[in-house]
CSV table of C-alpha atoms in Angstrom, one decimal:
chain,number,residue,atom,x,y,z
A,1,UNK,CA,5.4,-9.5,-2.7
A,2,UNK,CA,4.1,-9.3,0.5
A,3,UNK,CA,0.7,-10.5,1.8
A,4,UNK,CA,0.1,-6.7,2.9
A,5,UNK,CA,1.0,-5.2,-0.9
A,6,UNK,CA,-2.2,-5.1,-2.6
A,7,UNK,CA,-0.2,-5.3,-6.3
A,8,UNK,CA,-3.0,-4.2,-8.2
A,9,UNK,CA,-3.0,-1.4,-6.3
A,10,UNK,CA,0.1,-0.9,-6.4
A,11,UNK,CA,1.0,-1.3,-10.1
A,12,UNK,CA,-2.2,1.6,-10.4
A,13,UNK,CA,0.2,3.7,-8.5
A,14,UNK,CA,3.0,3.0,-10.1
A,15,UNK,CA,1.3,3.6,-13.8
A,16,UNK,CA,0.2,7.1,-12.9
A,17,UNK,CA,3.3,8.2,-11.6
A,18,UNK,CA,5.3,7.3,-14.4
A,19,UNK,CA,2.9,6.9,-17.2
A,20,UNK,CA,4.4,3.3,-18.3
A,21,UNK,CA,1.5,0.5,-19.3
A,22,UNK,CA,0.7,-2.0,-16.5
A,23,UNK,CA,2.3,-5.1,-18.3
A,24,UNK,CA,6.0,-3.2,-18.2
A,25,UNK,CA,5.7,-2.3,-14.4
A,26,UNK,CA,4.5,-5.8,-13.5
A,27,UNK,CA,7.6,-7.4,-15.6
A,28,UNK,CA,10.0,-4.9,-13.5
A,29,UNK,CA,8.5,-5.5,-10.1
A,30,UNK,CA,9.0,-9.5,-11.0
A,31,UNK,CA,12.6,-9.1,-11.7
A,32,UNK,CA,13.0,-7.2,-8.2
A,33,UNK,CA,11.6,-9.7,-6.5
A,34,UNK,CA,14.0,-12.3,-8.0
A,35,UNK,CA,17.0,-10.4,-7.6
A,36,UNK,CA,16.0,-9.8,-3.9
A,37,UNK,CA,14.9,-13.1,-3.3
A,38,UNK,CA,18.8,-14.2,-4.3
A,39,UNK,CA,20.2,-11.3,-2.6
A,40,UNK,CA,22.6,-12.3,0.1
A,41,UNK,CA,21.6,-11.8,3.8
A,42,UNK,CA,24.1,-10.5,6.2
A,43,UNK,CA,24.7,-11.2,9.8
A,44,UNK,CA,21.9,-9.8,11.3
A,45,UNK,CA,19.4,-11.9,8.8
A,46,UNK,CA,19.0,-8.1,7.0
A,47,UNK,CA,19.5,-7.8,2.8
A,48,UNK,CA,21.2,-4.6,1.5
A,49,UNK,CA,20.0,-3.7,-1.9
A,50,UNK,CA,22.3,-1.5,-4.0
A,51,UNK,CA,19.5,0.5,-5.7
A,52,UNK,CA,22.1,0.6,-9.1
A,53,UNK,CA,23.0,-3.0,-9.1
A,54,UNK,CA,18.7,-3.6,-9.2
A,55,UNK,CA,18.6,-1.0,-11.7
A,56,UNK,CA,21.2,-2.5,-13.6
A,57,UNK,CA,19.9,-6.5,-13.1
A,58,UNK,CA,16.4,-5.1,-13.9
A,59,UNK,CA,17.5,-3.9,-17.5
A,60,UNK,CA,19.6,-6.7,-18.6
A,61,UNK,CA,16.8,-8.7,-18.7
A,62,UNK,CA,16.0,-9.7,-22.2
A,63,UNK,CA,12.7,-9.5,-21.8
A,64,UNK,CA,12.7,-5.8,-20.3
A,65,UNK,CA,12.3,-3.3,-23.3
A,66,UNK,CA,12.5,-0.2,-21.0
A,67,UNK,CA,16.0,2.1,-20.5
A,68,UNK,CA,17.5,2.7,-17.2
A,69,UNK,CA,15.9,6.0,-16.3
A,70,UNK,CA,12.5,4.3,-17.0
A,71,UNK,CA,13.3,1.1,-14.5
A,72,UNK,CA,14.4,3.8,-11.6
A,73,UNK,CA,10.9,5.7,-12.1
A,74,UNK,CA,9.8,3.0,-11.5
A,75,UNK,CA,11.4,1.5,-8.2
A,76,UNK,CA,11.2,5.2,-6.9
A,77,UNK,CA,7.3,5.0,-7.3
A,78,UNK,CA,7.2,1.7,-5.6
A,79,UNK,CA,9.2,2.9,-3.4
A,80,UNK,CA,7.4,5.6,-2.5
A,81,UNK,CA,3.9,3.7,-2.5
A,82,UNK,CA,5.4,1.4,0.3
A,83,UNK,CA,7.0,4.4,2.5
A,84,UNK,CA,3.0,5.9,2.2
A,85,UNK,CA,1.7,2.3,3.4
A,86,UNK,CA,4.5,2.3,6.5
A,87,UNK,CA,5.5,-0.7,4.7
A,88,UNK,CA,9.3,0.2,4.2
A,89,UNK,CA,11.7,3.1,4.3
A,90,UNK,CA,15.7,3.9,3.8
A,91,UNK,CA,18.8,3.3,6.2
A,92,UNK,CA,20.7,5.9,6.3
């Protein structure tokens, strides 16, 4: 995470959109930031992240107890969070 992403903050977010306990988001938001940390960059030094193939790495990890529909609440409220702080935002 980011220097900029206050996590505490963010995992509050997070918790009240989705009503999931603190611990659960923090594991999820771990296992993003590993699968984008060994995401492949293309020419332009940029990552494309399949938001499925997260969802999907996310929820094969033995240590995540939560289902798939859970895991994208999730990413969409983190999402959102950063879109709010200017921090990111989707390609078209």
């Amino acid at each position: 995470m980011s220097e900029q992403i206050n996590v505490q903050e963010l995992v509050q977010y997070i918790a009240s959109k989705t009503n999931v306990a603190a611990p659960s988001i923090q594991l999820v938001l771990k296992h993003e930031e590993a699968f984008i940390n060994n995401a492949k960059t293309d020419a332009k030094g940029e990552v494309d992240i399949d938001s499925d193939e997260l969802v999907d790495y996310v929820v094969s990890r033995s240590d995540v107890k939560l289902d798939e529909l859970t895991v994208e609440q999730i990413l969409d409220a983190e999402m959102d969070y950063l879109m709010e702080k200017g921090l990111a935002g989707y390609i078209d």
